[in-house]
XYZ file of C-alpha atoms in Angstrom:
213
model
C 73.233 80.914 122.282
C 71.973 84.473 122.854
C 68.668 83.190 124.220
C 70.427 80.699 126.516
C 72.688 83.416 127.917
C 69.752 85.733 128.555
C 67.765 82.972 130.260
C 70.778 82.351 132.491
C 70.939 86.078 133.208
C 67.223 86.045 134.106
C 67.827 83.199 136.548
C 70.796 84.977 138.135
C 68.758 88.169 138.494
C 66.001 86.210 140.202
C 68.548 84.515 142.447
C 69.659 87.759 144.097
C 68.699 87.197 147.773
C 68.204 90.863 148.558
C 66.903 90.318 152.083
C 69.859 88.135 153.033
C 72.472 90.440 151.509
C 71.023 93.663 152.925
C 70.685 92.083 156.362
C 74.277 90.912 156.399
C 75.769 94.042 154.816
C 73.959 96.770 156.741
C 72.625 95.087 159.884
C 75.086 92.237 160.462
C 72.119 89.861 160.634
C 71.113 86.827 158.611
C 67.318 87.224 158.478
C 66.999 83.479 157.894
C 67.885 83.075 161.580
C 65.075 85.347 162.815
C 61.297 85.575 162.653
C 59.822 83.234 160.075
C 63.260 82.459 158.671
C 62.148 83.827 155.326
C 64.360 85.728 152.917
C 61.728 88.038 151.489
C 59.893 91.283 152.064
C 57.713 90.556 155.090
C 60.397 88.966 157.222
C 62.720 91.827 156.286
C 60.115 94.342 157.459
C 59.730 92.432 160.697
C 63.416 91.938 161.470
C 65.215 94.872 159.834
C 62.504 97.531 159.754
C 60.442 99.378 157.171
C 63.238 101.072 155.157
C 65.001 97.757 154.584
C 61.678 96.060 153.882
C 60.766 98.559 151.182
C 64.204 98.215 149.584
C 63.940 94.418 149.529
C 60.444 94.593 148.076
C 61.622 96.977 145.352
C 64.579 94.771 144.438
C 62.536 91.557 144.395
C 59.875 93.249 142.278
C 62.254 94.895 139.826
C 64.411 91.844 139.257
C 61.299 90.120 137.881
C 60.528 93.192 135.781
C 64.042 93.485 134.382
C 64.202 89.786 133.543
C 60.891 90.009 131.693
C 62.181 92.996 129.700
C 65.385 91.247 128.595
C 64.004 90.119 125.192
C 62.965 93.692 124.402
C 66.282 95.140 125.590
C 68.306 92.689 123.498
C 65.887 92.539 120.541
C 65.014 88.885 120.937
C 61.791 87.664 119.329
C 60.396 85.441 122.073
C 57.601 85.668 124.611
C 59.045 87.683 127.539
C 57.021 85.679 130.051
C 59.515 82.833 129.762
C 62.221 85.120 131.127
C 59.985 86.359 133.918
C 59.207 82.770 134.883
C 62.898 81.885 134.970
C 63.510 84.854 137.276
C 60.749 83.608 139.588
C 62.402 80.192 139.611
C 65.661 81.926 140.536
C 63.891 83.748 143.364
C 62.469 80.532 144.802
C 65.605 78.452 144.157
C 68.455 80.986 144.362
C 71.935 79.757 143.605
C 73.321 82.532 145.841
C 71.385 81.351 148.922
C 71.634 77.584 148.926
C 68.570 77.176 146.672
C 66.276 78.232 149.520
C 64.380 81.354 148.563
C 61.115 83.238 148.817
C 57.503 82.446 148.081
C 57.452 83.970 144.586
C 54.959 86.780 145.243
C 57.046 89.947 144.727
C 59.046 88.636 141.775
C 55.884 87.278 140.132
C 54.390 90.755 140.492
C 57.535 92.124 138.861
C 56.992 89.773 135.943
C 53.489 91.207 135.494
C 54.887 94.742 135.628
C 57.358 93.932 132.864
C 54.729 92.216 130.745
C 51.828 94.673 131.163
C 52.138 97.677 133.511
C 48.399 98.360 133.286
C 47.533 94.793 134.276
C 50.065 95.028 137.105
C 48.464 98.149 138.589
C 45.001 96.634 138.174
C 46.213 93.628 140.193
C 47.967 95.863 142.717
C 44.715 97.690 143.497
C 43.063 94.348 144.298
C 46.036 93.330 146.461
C 45.940 96.536 148.502
C 42.178 96.389 149.015
C 42.297 92.787 150.212
C 45.315 93.492 152.420
C 43.454 96.362 154.074
C 40.381 94.173 154.640
C 42.170 91.058 155.915
C 45.368 92.580 157.410
C 47.046 89.274 156.451
C 49.814 89.205 153.861
C 49.463 85.447 153.417
C 45.729 85.462 152.699
C 46.113 88.509 150.463
C 48.883 86.862 148.453
C 46.830 83.702 147.892
C 43.636 85.539 146.966
C 45.524 87.917 144.678
C 47.232 85.050 142.850
C 43.848 83.407 142.236
C 42.365 86.754 141.168
C 45.186 87.413 138.696
C 44.862 83.959 137.154
C 41.103 84.332 136.665
C 41.602 87.857 135.333
C 43.862 86.606 132.534
C 40.861 84.652 131.251
C 38.049 87.115 131.954
C 39.551 90.554 131.302
C 40.086 90.199 127.539
C 36.336 89.571 127.303
C 34.865 92.103 129.728
C 37.592 94.757 130.003
C 40.034 94.557 127.060
C 41.406 98.018 127.866
C 43.320 96.359 130.738
C 44.284 93.139 128.967
C 43.423 93.342 125.256
C 43.915 89.707 124.266
C 44.164 86.234 125.715
C 47.695 84.991 126.299
C 47.339 81.377 127.311
C 50.994 81.201 128.311
C 50.283 83.990 130.814
C 47.291 82.072 132.129
C 49.288 78.851 132.405
C 52.190 80.545 134.199
C 49.811 82.315 136.585
C 48.061 79.020 137.304
C 51.363 77.289 138.057
C 52.537 80.165 140.264
C 49.203 80.296 142.082
C 49.490 76.598 142.855
C 53.038 77.134 144.106
C 52.073 80.160 146.221
C 49.239 78.205 147.842
C 51.607 75.306 148.522
C 54.254 77.580 150.092
C 51.585 79.156 152.304
C 50.149 75.866 153.566
C 51.313 76.554 157.139
C 49.790 80.029 156.955
C 46.522 78.540 155.718
C 46.425 76.273 158.752
C 47.053 79.241 161.059
C 44.267 81.171 159.322
C 41.916 78.244 159.962
C 43.000 78.165 163.602
C 42.619 81.934 163.962
C 46.273 82.339 164.930
C 47.711 83.970 161.809
C 49.458 87.238 162.624
C 48.347 90.452 160.971
C 49.851 93.586 159.486
C 49.726 96.505 161.911
C 48.483 99.510 159.840
C 49.350 101.448 163.012
C 46.476 99.873 164.943
C 48.587 97.844 167.373
C 48.225 94.634 165.408
C 51.098 92.228 164.988
C 52.899 92.255 161.708
C 52.692 89.071 159.689
C 55.833 86.904 159.739
C 55.205 85.444 156.288
C 57.953 86.031 153.806
C 57.722 86.782 150.084
């Protein structure tokens, strides 16, 4: 019963549609009606501005982290990744937003932060480098998801200081989430092929990407 209640709590945490709520509460806008129509970080940046975008990113990240930490907080002997995964499911299928949510990137990153902070920051460095090179959030998200999945297999062998042992549940979850992230970015992939995908500005007069996470 305790585990079931905590799994439900993890789902409800993941279901918090921070972009939608912040838009309606502080800006009197439903961000689903603007830009890409997404509920996540990038569309929030684009429609509501950087402060709101950073807040939404932080909430979407930390709700995955908090959900993953629930077994430790409540002294439950179970792999915390299950709770992180349930939070990601809540983020993508939120009960508070008509079961239409984000693309799983920020909350998946939050799951990694809750599971292994060192592995999270290792992955974050890769994400930031690729984002700077490509200036495309969509491409960076896809490449980072693939990188993280491969790293769960390779790191325990070549760099155990970052990830000391294989956790095949982690690898399986990352593989499933990578597949989902690629699927949710299929329109972005087509725009990348066509050379029409928008890019993050970095202050260089580039257009900001409309992809949501």
